[in-house]
PDB file of C-alpha atoms in Angstrom:
ATOM      1  CA  MET H   1     -25.173  -0.880  16.822  1.00 35.00           C
ATOM      2  CA  LEU H   2     -24.447  -1.104  20.541  1.00 28.00           C
ATOM      3  CA  ALA H   3     -21.460  -3.517  19.421  1.00 35.00           C
ATOM      4  CA  ALA H   4     -19.758   0.099  18.439  1.00 33.00           C
ATOM      5  CA  LEU H   5     -20.472   2.031  21.815  1.00 32.00           C
ATOM      6  CA  ALA H   6     -18.672  -1.326  23.361  1.00 36.00           C
ATOM      7  CA  ILE H   7     -15.805  -0.999  21.308  1.00 35.00           C
ATOM      8  CA  ALA H   8     -16.019   2.784  22.782  1.00 35.00           C
ATOM      9  CA  GLY H   9     -15.916   2.097  26.202  1.00 37.00           C
ATOM     10  CA  VAL H  10     -12.879   0.092  25.641  1.00 36.00           C
ATOM     11  CA  ALA H  11     -11.011   2.327  23.491  1.00 37.00           C
ATOM     12  CA  ALA H  12     -11.169   4.475  26.433  1.00 36.00           C
ATOM     13  CA  CYS H  13      -9.283   1.854  28.948  1.00 35.00           C
ATOM     14  CA  VAL H  14      -6.900   0.964  26.557  1.00 39.00           C
ATOM     15  CA  PRO H  15      -3.330   2.551  27.269  1.00 35.00           C
ATOM     16  CA  HIS H  16      -1.714   5.415  25.156  1.00 45.00           C
ATOM     17  CA  VAL H  17      -0.178   3.671  21.528  1.00 53.00           C
ATOM     18  CA  GLY H  18       3.539   3.830  20.981  1.00 56.00           C
ATOM     19  CA  SER H  19       6.763   3.126  22.580  1.00 46.00           C
ATOM     20  CA  GLY H  20       6.715   5.779  24.844  1.00 47.00           C
ATOM     21  CA  PRO H  21       6.562   9.469  25.499  1.00 47.00           C
ATOM     22  CA  GLY H  22       8.332  11.989  22.611  1.00 49.00           C
ATOM     23  CA  PRO H  23      10.156  15.248  23.709  1.00 48.00           C
ATOM     24  CA  ALA H  24       8.924  16.326  26.918  1.00 47.00           C
ATOM     25  CA  GLY H  25       6.417  13.703  27.498  1.00 71.00           C
ATOM     26  CA  ARG H  26       4.401  14.822  24.888  1.00 85.00           C
ATOM     27  CA  PRO H  27       2.462  13.048  22.768  1.00 94.00           C
ATOM     28  CA  GLU H  28       2.736  13.436  18.808  1.00 96.00           C
ATOM     29  CA  ALA H  29      -0.938  13.125  18.398  1.00 96.00           C
ATOM     30  CA  ARG H  30      -4.310  11.927  20.040  1.00 96.00           C
ATOM     31  CA  SER H  31      -6.637   9.199  18.305  1.00 97.00           C
ATOM     32  CA  LEU H  32      -9.897   9.751  16.935  1.00 96.00           C
ATOM     33  CA  MET H  33     -11.070   8.179  20.064  1.00 92.00           C
ATOM     34  CA  GLY H  34      -9.210  10.444  22.608  1.00 94.00           C
ATOM     35  CA  GLN H  35      -6.133   8.282  23.260  1.00 94.00           C
ATOM     36  CA  PRO H  36      -2.532   9.617  23.348  1.00 96.00           C
ATOM     37  CA  LEU H  37      -0.140   8.857  20.716  1.00 96.00           C
ATOM     38  CA  TYR H  38       3.421   8.270  20.820  1.00 95.00           C
ATOM     39  CA  PRO H  39       5.949   7.879  18.344  1.00 92.00           C
ATOM     40  CA  PRO H  40       6.111   3.780  17.783  1.00 85.00           C
ATOM     41  CA  GLU H  41       9.988   2.249  18.379  1.00 87.00           C
ATOM     42  CA  LEU H  42      12.061   1.144  15.506  1.00 90.00           C
ATOM     43  CA  PRO H  43      13.579  -1.449  14.804  1.00 92.00           C
ATOM     44  CA  LEU H  44      17.701  -0.840  16.292  1.00 95.00           C
ATOM     45  CA  GLU H  45      18.821  -0.881  12.268  1.00 96.00           C
ATOM     46  CA  ALA H  46      16.036   1.226  10.937  1.00 94.00           C
ATOM     47  CA  ARG H  47      16.670   3.684  14.203  1.00 95.00           C
ATOM     48  CA  GLN H  48      19.983   4.298  13.702  1.00 97.00           C
ATOM     49  CA  ARG H  49      19.804   4.533  10.154  1.00 97.00           C
ATOM     50  CA  ALA H  50      16.981   6.990  10.485  1.00 97.00           C
ATOM     51  CA  GLU H  51      19.144   8.806  12.648  1.00 97.00           C
ATOM     52  CA  ALA H  52      22.482   9.388  11.001  1.00 98.00           C
ATOM     53  CA  GLN H  53      20.039  10.767   7.991  1.00 97.00           C
ATOM     54  CA  LEU H  54      18.312  13.170  10.838  1.00 98.00           C
ATOM     55  CA  ASP H  55      21.801  13.979  11.968  1.00 98.00           C
ATOM     56  CA  SER H  56      22.870  14.869   8.077  1.00 98.00           C
ATOM     57  CA  ALA H  57      20.008  16.905   7.574  1.00 98.00           C
ATOM     58  CA  ARG H  58      20.426  18.875  10.714  1.00 98.00           C
ATOM     59  CA  GLN H  59      24.211  19.613   9.982  1.00 98.00           C
ATOM     60  CA  ALA H  60      23.145  20.638   6.025  1.00 98.00           C
ATOM     61  CA  TYR H  61      19.858  22.838   7.872  1.00 98.00           C
ATOM     62  CA  ASP H  62      23.469  24.632  10.492  1.00 98.00           C
ATOM     63  CA  VAL H  63      24.830  25.548   7.527  1.00 98.00           C
ATOM     64  CA  ASN H  64      22.251  26.865   5.450  1.00 98.00           C
ATOM     65  CA  PRO H  65      19.011  27.552   7.233  1.00 98.00           C
ATOM     66  CA  ASP H  66      16.929  29.204   4.263  1.00 98.00           C
ATOM     67  CA  ASN H  67      17.631  26.603   1.137  1.00 98.00           C
ATOM     68  CA  ALA H  68      14.223  24.871   0.519  1.00 98.00           C
ATOM     69  CA  ASP H  69      15.675  21.730  -0.580  1.00 97.00           C
ATOM     70  CA  VAL H  70      17.480  21.155   3.226  1.00 98.00           C
ATOM     71  CA  ILE H  71      14.230  22.381   5.404  1.00 98.00           C
ATOM     72  CA  LEU H  72      12.379  20.157   3.396  1.00 97.00           C
ATOM     73  CA  THR H  73      14.505  16.947   4.021  1.00 97.00           C
ATOM     74  CA  TYR H  74      15.082  18.329   7.491  1.00 98.00           C
ATOM     75  CA  GLY H  75      11.289  18.214   8.434  1.00 98.00           C
ATOM     76  CA  ARG H  76      11.045  14.929   6.230  1.00 97.00           C
ATOM     77  CA  ARG H  77      13.861  12.852   7.980  1.00 97.00           C
ATOM     78  CA  LEU H  78      12.420  14.125  11.741  1.00 98.00           C
ATOM     79  CA  ALA H  79       9.328  12.720  10.540  1.00 97.00           C
ATOM     80  CA  ALA H  80      10.726   9.504   9.397  1.00 95.00           C
ATOM     81  CA  LEU H  81      11.086   9.417  13.640  1.00 96.00           C
ATOM     82  CA  GLY H  82       7.630   9.782  14.171  1.00 96.00           C
ATOM     83  CA  ARG H  83       8.633  13.179  15.417  1.00 96.00           C
ATOM     84  CA  TYR H  84       5.213  14.886  13.329  1.00 97.00           C
ATOM     85  CA  THR H  85       5.205  17.726  15.627  1.00 97.00           C
ATOM     86  CA  GLU H  86       8.553  18.949  14.979  1.00 97.00           C
ATOM     87  CA  ALA H  87       8.608  17.927  11.185  1.00 98.00           C
ATOM     88  CA  ILE H  88       4.771  19.944  11.108  1.00 98.00           C
ATOM     89  CA  GLY H  89       6.633  23.020  12.662  1.00 98.00           C
ATOM     90  CA  MET H  90       9.952  22.903  10.663  1.00 98.00           C
ATOM     91  CA  TRP H  91       7.330  22.755   7.364  1.00 98.00           C
ATOM     92  CA  SER H  92       6.072  25.860   8.792  1.00 98.00           C
ATOM     93  CA  GLU H  93       9.268  27.457   8.960  1.00 98.00           C
ATOM     94  CA  GLY H  94       9.836  26.231   4.959  1.00 98.00           C
ATOM     95  CA  ILE H  95       5.987  27.912   4.413  1.00 98.00           C
ATOM     96  CA  ASP H  96       7.392  31.055   5.994  1.00 98.00           C
ATOM     97  CA  LYS H  97      10.576  31.601   4.416  1.00 98.00           C
ATOM     98  CA  HIS H  98       9.537  29.723   0.488  1.00 98.00           C
ATOM     99  CA  SER H  99       5.406  30.902   0.798  1.00 97.00           C
ATOM    100  CA  ARG H 100       5.163  29.990  -2.794  1.00 97.00           C
ATOM    101  CA  ASP H 101       6.673  26.611  -2.790  1.00 98.00           C
ATOM    102  CA  PRO H 102       3.752  23.898  -3.189  1.00 97.00           C
ATOM    103  CA  ARG H 103       6.147  20.949  -1.561  1.00 97.00           C
ATOM    104  CA  PHE H 104       6.049  22.387   1.916  1.00 98.00           C
ATOM    105  CA  TYR H 105       2.158  22.390   2.211  1.00 98.00           C
ATOM    106  CA  ARG H 106       2.219  18.884   0.470  1.00 98.00           C
ATOM    107  CA  TYR H 107       4.648  17.742   3.556  1.00 98.00           C
ATOM    108  CA  ARG H 108       2.756  19.648   6.058  1.00 98.00           C
ATOM    109  CA  GLY H 109      -0.666  18.790   4.760  1.00 98.00           C
ATOM    110  CA  HIS H 110       0.303  14.961   4.390  1.00 98.00           C
ATOM    111  CA  ARG H 111       1.683  14.726   8.510  1.00 98.00           C
ATOM    112  CA  TYR H 112      -1.469  16.777   9.872  1.00 98.00           C
ATOM    113  CA  ILE H 113      -3.016  14.140   8.161  1.00 98.00           C
ATOM    114  CA  THR H 114      -1.273  11.811  10.312  1.00 98.00           C
ATOM    115  CA  VAL H 115      -1.816  13.639  13.383  1.00 98.00           C
ATOM    116  CA  ARG H 116      -5.240  13.610  12.930  1.00 98.00           C
ATOM    117  CA  LYS H 117      -5.721  17.546  11.907  1.00 98.00           C
ATOM    118  CA  PHE H 118      -7.706  16.275   8.892  1.00 98.00           C
ATOM    119  CA  ASP H 119      -8.929  20.256   8.553  1.00 98.00           C
ATOM    120  CA  ARG H 120      -5.544  21.717   8.086  1.00 98.00           C
ATOM    121  CA  ALA H 121      -4.551  18.609   5.701  1.00 98.00           C
ATOM    122  CA  VAL H 122      -7.190  19.839   3.354  1.00 98.00           C
ATOM    123  CA  SER H 123      -6.949  23.034   3.430  1.00 98.00           C
ATOM    124  CA  ASP H 124      -2.772  22.606   3.057  1.00 98.00           C
ATOM    125  CA  LEU H 125      -3.033  20.494   0.490  1.00 98.00           C
ATOM    126  CA  GLU H 126      -6.073  22.678  -1.644  1.00 98.00           C
ATOM    127  CA  LYS H 127      -3.506  25.303  -1.152  1.00 98.00           C
ATOM    128  CA  ALA H 128      -0.736  23.092  -2.589  1.00 98.00           C
ATOM    129  CA  GLU H 129      -2.453  22.378  -5.563  1.00 98.00           C
ATOM    130  CA  ARG H 130      -3.775  25.262  -6.268  1.00 98.00           C
ATOM    131  CA  LEU H 131       0.239  26.921  -6.184  1.00 98.00           C
ATOM    132  CA  LEU H 132       1.141  23.736  -8.844  1.00 97.00           C
ATOM    133  CA  ARG H 133      -1.485  25.286 -11.719  1.00 95.00           C
ATOM    134  CA  GLY H 134       0.074  25.944 -14.675  1.00 94.00           C
ATOM    135  CA  ARG H 135       3.542  24.638 -13.009  1.00 94.00           C
ATOM    136  CA  PRO H 136       5.616  21.510 -14.731  1.00 93.00           C
ATOM    137  CA  ASP H 137       5.505  18.566 -12.659  1.00 92.00           C
ATOM    138  CA  GLN H 138       8.503  16.944 -10.784  1.00 92.00           C
ATOM    139  CA  THR H 139       9.129  13.822  -8.856  1.00 90.00           C
ATOM    140  CA  GLU H 140       9.334  13.416  -6.082  1.00 88.00           C
ATOM    141  CA  PRO H 141      12.149  12.700  -3.774  1.00 80.00           C
ATOM    142  CA  ASP H 142      12.271   9.313  -2.226  1.00 70.00           C
ATOM    143  CA  GLY H 143       9.165   8.330  -4.015  1.00 62.00           C
ATOM    144  CA  SER H 144       8.054   5.215  -5.448  1.00 66.00           C
ATOM    145  CA  PRO H 145       9.020   4.766  -9.132  1.00 66.00           C
ATOM    146  CA  GLY H 146       6.511   7.921 -11.163  1.00 74.00           C
ATOM    147  CA  THR H 147       5.836   9.147  -7.821  1.00 86.00           C
ATOM    148  CA  THR H 148       5.070  13.436  -8.592  1.00 93.00           C
ATOM    149  CA  LEU H 149       4.604  15.960  -7.050  1.00 95.00           C
ATOM    150  CA  GLN H 150       1.279  16.866  -8.482  1.00 96.00           C
ATOM    151  CA  GLN H 151       0.029  12.858  -7.866  1.00 96.00           C
ATOM    152  CA  SER H 152       0.978  13.528  -4.439  1.00 96.00           C
ATOM    153  CA  VAL H 153      -1.288  16.409  -3.739  1.00 98.00           C
ATOM    154  CA  TRP H 154      -3.992  15.221  -5.289  1.00 98.00           C
ATOM    155  CA  TYR H 155      -3.900  11.756  -3.927  1.00 98.00           C
ATOM    156  CA  HIS H 156      -3.123  12.867   0.120  1.00 98.00           C
ATOM    157  CA  LEU H 157      -6.097  15.514  -0.650  1.00 98.00           C
ATOM    158  CA  GLY H 158      -8.372  12.515  -1.216  1.00 98.00           C
ATOM    159  CA  ILE H 159      -7.082  10.978   1.759  1.00 98.00           C
ATOM    160  CA  GLY H 160      -7.857  14.234   3.837  1.00 98.00           C
ATOM    161  CA  TRP H 161     -11.522  14.187   2.690  1.00 98.00           C
ATOM    162  CA  TYR H 162     -12.116  10.546   2.367  1.00 98.00           C
ATOM    163  CA  LEU H 163     -11.121  10.765   6.218  1.00 98.00           C
ATOM    164  CA  ARG H 164     -13.437  13.773   7.197  1.00 97.00           C
ATOM    165  CA  GLY H 165     -16.438  11.294   5.688  1.00 97.00           C
ATOM    166  CA  ASP H 166     -16.630  13.399   2.111  1.00 97.00           C
ATOM    167  CA  PHE H 167     -16.571  10.785  -0.183  1.00 98.00           C
ATOM    168  CA  ALA H 168     -17.624  12.645  -2.705  1.00 98.00           C
ATOM    169  CA  ARG H 169     -14.997  15.456  -3.386  1.00 98.00           C
ATOM    170  CA  ALA H 170     -12.379  12.368  -1.693  1.00 98.00           C
ATOM    171  CA  ALA H 171     -13.443  10.652  -4.933  1.00 98.00           C
ATOM    172  CA  ASN H 172     -12.933  13.391  -7.390  1.00 98.00           C
ATOM    173  CA  ALA H 173      -9.256  13.963  -5.650  1.00 98.00           C
ATOM    174  CA  PHE H 174      -8.397   9.986  -6.295  1.00 98.00           C
ATOM    175  CA  ARG H 175      -9.939  10.823 -10.169  1.00 98.00           C
ATOM    176  CA  PHE H 176      -7.372  13.299 -10.777  1.00 97.00           C
ATOM    177  CA  ALA H 177      -4.847  11.311  -8.714  1.00 97.00           C
ATOM    178  CA  LEU H 178      -5.551   8.434 -11.073  1.00 97.00           C
ATOM    179  CA  ASN H 179      -4.861  10.777 -14.174  1.00 95.00           C
ATOM    180  CA  ALA H 180      -1.614  12.054 -12.548  1.00 95.00           C
ATOM    181  CA  SER H 181      -0.202   8.740 -11.965  1.00 94.00           C
ATOM    182  CA  ARG H 182       2.798   7.830 -14.292  1.00 91.00           C
ATOM    183  CA  GLY H 183       3.101   3.787 -12.485  1.00 91.00           C
ATOM    184  CA  ASP H 184       0.958   0.994 -11.834  1.00 95.00           C
ATOM    185  CA  ASP H 185       1.840   1.235  -8.360  1.00 95.00           C
ATOM    186  CA  GLN H 186       0.516   4.983  -8.322  1.00 95.00           C
ATOM    187  CA  ARG H 187      -2.809   3.685 -10.690  1.00 96.00           C
ATOM    188  CA  VAL H 188      -3.345   1.224  -8.156  1.00 97.00           C
ATOM    189  CA  ALA H 189      -3.073   3.045  -4.771  1.00 97.00           C
ATOM    190  CA  SER H 190      -5.284   5.486  -6.894  1.00 97.00           C
ATOM    191  CA  THR H 191      -7.854   3.341  -8.215  1.00 98.00           C
ATOM    192  CA  ASP H 192      -8.447   1.804  -4.864  1.00 98.00           C
ATOM    193  CA  TRP H 193      -9.005   4.435  -2.851  1.00 98.00           C
ATOM    194  CA  LEU H 194     -11.152   6.056  -6.255  1.00 98.00           C
ATOM    195  CA  TYR H 195     -13.388   2.545  -5.423  1.00 98.00           C
ATOM    196  CA  MET H 196     -13.476   2.563  -1.996  1.00 98.00           C
ATOM    197  CA  SER H 197     -15.156   6.384  -2.010  1.00 98.00           C
ATOM    198  CA  LEU H 198     -17.382   5.806  -4.647  1.00 98.00           C
ATOM    199  CA  ARG H 199     -18.858   2.549  -2.925  1.00 97.00           C
ATOM    200  CA  ARG H 200     -19.355   5.406   0.379  1.00 96.00           C
ATOM    201  CA  ALA H 201     -20.807   7.733  -1.742  1.00 97.00           C
ATOM    202  CA  GLY H 202     -23.019   5.209  -2.771  1.00 96.00           C
ATOM    203  CA  ARG H 203     -22.238   5.601  -6.564  1.00 97.00           C
ATOM    204  CA  HIS H 204     -22.091   1.677  -7.112  1.00 96.00           C
ATOM    205  CA  ASP H 205     -21.814   1.473 -10.740  1.00 98.00           C
ATOM    206  CA  GLU H 206     -18.737   4.139 -11.000  1.00 98.00           C
ATOM    207  CA  ALA H 207     -16.967   2.332  -8.473  1.00 98.00           C
ATOM    208  CA  ARG H 208     -17.244  -0.715 -10.796  1.00 97.00           C
ATOM    209  CA  ALA H 209     -16.403   0.976 -13.748  1.00 98.00           C
ATOM    210  CA  VAL H 210     -13.580   1.717 -12.222  1.00 97.00           C
ATOM    211  CA  LEU H 211     -12.380  -1.756 -10.987  1.00 96.00           C
ATOM    212  CA  ASP H 212     -13.269  -2.664 -14.446  1.00 96.00           C
ATOM    213  CA  ALA H 213     -10.930  -0.321 -16.065  1.00 97.00           C
ATOM    214  CA  LEU H 214      -7.525  -0.967 -14.359  1.00 96.00           C
ATOM    215  CA  PRO H 215      -5.619  -3.909 -16.252  1.00 94.00           C
ATOM    216  CA  ARG H 216      -5.129  -7.418 -14.990  1.00 90.00           C
ATOM    217  CA  ASP H 217      -1.841  -7.314 -16.220  1.00 92.00           C
ATOM    218  CA  VAL H 218      -0.352  -4.150 -14.130  1.00 94.00           C
ATOM    219  CA  LYS H 219       2.937  -4.234 -12.401  1.00 92.00           C
ATOM    220  CA  VAL H 220       3.808  -3.329  -9.129  1.00 94.00           C
ATOM    221  CA  THR H 221       6.496  -2.572  -6.677  1.00 92.00           C
ATOM    222  CA  GLU H 222       5.140  -1.366  -3.267  1.00 91.00           C
ATOM    223  CA  SER H 223       1.464  -1.155  -4.075  1.00 94.00           C
ATOM    224  CA  GLN H 224       1.067  -4.966  -3.096  1.00 95.00           C
ATOM    225  CA  SER H 225      -1.817  -4.980  -0.294  1.00 96.00           C
ATOM    226  CA  TYR H 226      -3.867  -2.454  -2.452  1.00 97.00           C
ATOM    227  CA  LEU H 227      -3.482  -4.649  -5.371  1.00 97.00           C
ATOM    228  CA  ARG H 228      -4.986  -7.251  -3.080  1.00 97.00           C
ATOM    229  CA  ARG H 229      -7.740  -5.273  -1.948  1.00 97.00           C
ATOM    230  CA  LEU H 230      -8.842  -4.996  -5.847  1.00 98.00           C
ATOM    231  CA  ARG H 231      -8.618  -8.124  -6.479  1.00 97.00           C
ATOM    232  CA  LEU H 232     -10.986  -8.771  -3.499  1.00 97.00           C
ATOM    233  CA  TYR H 233     -13.320  -6.232  -4.507  1.00 97.00           C
ATOM    234  CA  ARG H 234     -13.439  -8.075  -8.031  1.00 96.00           C
ATOM    235  CA  GLY H 235     -13.775 -11.170  -6.010  1.00 95.00           C
ATOM    236  CA  GLU H 236     -11.029 -13.098  -6.511  1.00 96.00           C
ATOM    237  CA  LEU H 237      -9.578 -13.680  -3.043  1.00 95.00           C
ATOM    238  CA  PRO H 238     -11.503 -14.565   0.091  1.00 95.00           C
ATOM    239  CA  ALA H 239     -12.052 -11.384   2.667  1.00 95.00           C
ATOM    240  CA  ASP H 240     -10.116 -13.363   5.473  1.00 93.00           C
ATOM    241  CA  SER H 241      -6.771 -13.764   3.374  1.00 95.00           C
ATOM    242  CA  LEU H 242      -5.647 -10.666   3.945  1.00 96.00           C
ATOM    243  CA  LEU H 243      -6.891 -10.675   7.641  1.00 94.00           C
ATOM    244  CA  ASN H 244      -2.715 -11.061   9.582  1.00 80.00           C
ATOM    245  CA  PRO H 245      -0.981 -12.007   6.453  1.00 77.00           C
ATOM    246  CA  THR H 246       2.608 -13.562   7.268  1.00 79.00           C
ATOM    247  CA  GLY H 247       5.784 -11.551   6.655  1.00 76.00           C
ATOM    248  CA  LYS H 248       4.343  -7.997   5.898  1.00 84.00           C
ATOM    249  CA  THR H 249       4.821  -5.034   7.445  1.00 88.00           C
ATOM    250  CA  ASN H 250       2.389  -2.860  10.086  1.00 90.00           C
ATOM    251  CA  VAL H 251       1.518  -0.679   7.007  1.00 93.00           C
ATOM    252  CA  GLU H 252       0.949  -3.748   4.796  1.00 94.00           C
ATOM    253  CA  VAL H 253      -1.313  -5.273   8.165  1.00 95.00           C
ATOM    254  CA  ALA H 254      -3.300  -2.064   8.654  1.00 96.00           C
ATOM    255  CA  THR H 255      -3.911  -1.652   4.766  1.00 96.00           C
ATOM    256  CA  GLN H 256      -4.619  -5.240   3.637  1.00 97.00           C
ATOM    257  CA  SER H 257      -7.334  -5.661   6.907  1.00 97.00           C
ATOM    258  CA  TYR H 258      -9.311  -2.060   6.259  1.00 98.00           C
ATOM    259  CA  GLY H 259      -9.728  -3.742   2.847  1.00 97.00           C
ATOM    260  CA  ALA H 260     -11.567  -7.171   4.609  1.00 97.00           C
ATOM    261  CA  GLY H 261     -12.992  -4.252   7.280  1.00 97.00           C
ATOM    262  CA  ASN H 262     -14.471  -2.457   3.851  1.00 95.00           C
ATOM    263  CA  TRP H 263     -15.599  -5.939   2.153  1.00 96.00           C
ATOM    264  CA  TYR H 264     -17.841  -6.319   5.083  1.00 97.00           C
ATOM    265  CA  LEU H 265     -18.975  -3.391   5.460  1.00 95.00           C
ATOM    266  CA  TYR H 266     -20.298  -2.942   1.921  1.00 93.00           C
ATOM    267  CA  ASN H 267     -21.814  -6.558   2.401  1.00 93.00           C
ATOM    268  CA  GLY H 268     -23.947  -5.643   4.879  1.00 94.00           C
ATOM    269  CA  ARG H 269     -21.612  -7.002   8.224  1.00 95.00           C
ATOM    270  CA  VAL H 270     -21.312  -4.361   9.900  1.00 95.00           C
ATOM    271  CA  GLY H 271     -19.927  -6.250  13.273  1.00 96.00           C
ATOM    272  CA  ASP H 272     -17.873  -7.555  11.406  1.00 96.00           C
ATOM    273  CA  ALA H 273     -16.232  -4.634   9.744  1.00 97.00           C
ATOM    274  CA  GLU H 274     -16.126  -3.594  13.208  1.00 96.00           C
ATOM    275  CA  GLN H 275     -14.116  -6.198  14.742  1.00 96.00           C
ATOM    276  CA  VAL H 276     -11.581  -5.912  12.506  1.00 97.00           C
ATOM    277  CA  PHE H 277     -11.472  -2.110  12.536  1.00 97.00           C
ATOM    278  CA  TRP H 278     -11.326  -2.778  16.261  1.00 96.00           C
ATOM    279  CA  LYS H 279      -8.031  -5.011  15.645  1.00 96.00           C
ATOM    280  CA  ILE H 280      -6.150  -2.796  13.441  1.00 96.00           C
ATOM    281  CA  THR H 281      -6.727   0.279  15.871  1.00 96.00           C
ATOM    282  CA  GLN H 282      -4.825  -2.224  18.345  1.00 94.00           C
ATOM    283  CA  ALA H 283      -1.288  -2.104  16.516  1.00 93.00           C
ATOM    284  CA  GLU H 284       1.803  -0.208  17.446  1.00 91.00           C
ATOM    285  CA  ASN H 285       2.379   1.684  14.654  1.00 94.00           C
ATOM    286  CA  TRP H 286      -0.864   4.222  14.557  1.00 97.00           C
ATOM    287  CA  ALA H 287       0.404   6.120  11.088  1.00 96.00           C
ATOM    288  CA  PRO H 288      -0.766   3.899   7.865  1.00 97.00           C
ATOM    289  CA  PHE H 289      -3.333   5.422   6.500  1.00 98.00           C
ATOM    290  CA  GLY H 290      -5.558   2.129   7.494  1.00 97.00           C
ATOM    291  CA  TYR H 291      -5.281   2.450  11.066  1.00 98.00           C
ATOM    292  CA  ILE H 292      -6.416   6.154  10.743  1.00 98.00           C
ATOM    293  CA  ALA H 293      -8.762   5.187   8.276  1.00 98.00           C
ATOM    294  CA  ALA H 294     -10.318   2.662  10.823  1.00 98.00           C
ATOM    295  CA  GLU H 295     -10.378   4.815  13.368  1.00 97.00           C
ATOM    296  CA  ALA H 296     -12.731   7.396  11.546  1.00 97.00           C
ATOM    297  CA  ASP H 297     -15.449   4.543  10.953  1.00 97.00           C
ATOM    298  CA  LEU H 298     -15.508   3.353  14.387  1.00 97.00           C
ATOM    299  CA  ARG H 299     -16.227   6.406  15.706  1.00 95.00           C
ATOM    300  CA  ARG H 300     -18.658   7.193  12.149  1.00 93.00           C
ATOM    301  CA  LEU H 301     -20.653   3.788  13.530  1.00 92.00           C
ATOM    302  CA  THR H 302     -20.357   4.722  17.585  1.00 85.00           C
ATOM    303  CA  ARG H 303     -21.868   8.325  16.382  1.00 76.00           C
ATOM    304  CA  ALA H 304     -24.538   6.208  14.220  1.00 67.00           C
ATOM    305  CA  ASP H 305     -25.248   3.228  16.585  1.00 54.00           C
ATOM    306  CA  ALA H 306     -25.228   6.397  19.626  1.00 50.00           C
ATOM    307  CA  ARG H 307     -28.404   8.000  17.834  1.00 57.00           C
ATOM    308  CA  ARG H 308     -30.572   4.729  17.144  1.00 55.00           C
ATOM    309  CA  VAL H 309     -29.843   4.007  20.917  1.00 43.00           C
ATOM    310  CA  ARG H 310     -31.500   8.472  21.432  1.00 51.00           C
ATOM    311  CA  ARG H 311     -34.375   7.015  19.284  1.00 53.00           C
ATOM    312  CA  ARG H 312     -35.735   4.670  21.215  1.00 52.00           C
TER     313      ARG H 312
END
């Protein structure tokens, strides 16, 4: 639709997103619309806590720079402050020193998604999956209850394929993530993305079966937004109840809003979907998967509209 072309034109005029330049004034990434993205400002208390954790991680690294756990943690502490480029560099150093450790590929792949380098993300996560074959699974650090390395690798690989627009491969990855899930939070998140991937792949009967297979009495602590999206897809909630949720974090707002935008797409309301996706991409925090997926959909819709215009 021509509305998408208008959106793209407005996007070109939008100033950079985020609180301000990172190290040396460089952006951490560029949006899929080409805009520079700088680390968003954290609330004071959260920033102070993250900086203290980074300082502790830096000290540990200075003492033992070859230890895999130390390198991994240092990178995670950098990423917590939005310093994704440095985090990626730290995990690249970890790969140089511990090339058979799948954790470095898992975390670097995740943050390649964040900085919109989807091909590199998929490559890293596929490497992590190969390295994990035949190994016992392990719990991830600081993850929600039941989060494991194997589930996270498949889950993020599914995200990577989804953002690239290869929904069949995304669905395959999310099925593996669902099978590897140990807790309801992981089952709900994996089910949600599996459903969306199947819908985008045109496999609607399979998507409905995925919804029906999820028990109604799941108990989640960190996947409430995903559960609300699934309830929307089941017809239990209206789409507008997921828009502008009050008292929610930026991540939760982006996650729920993206579900509403998808529902509009599934029901042929492309203009409404575009408006939702555009609103998501006006938020300061550009790291949530819902934000990135909205960007990817806007770019796809814009390109589809441009092709239709050229054919007229």
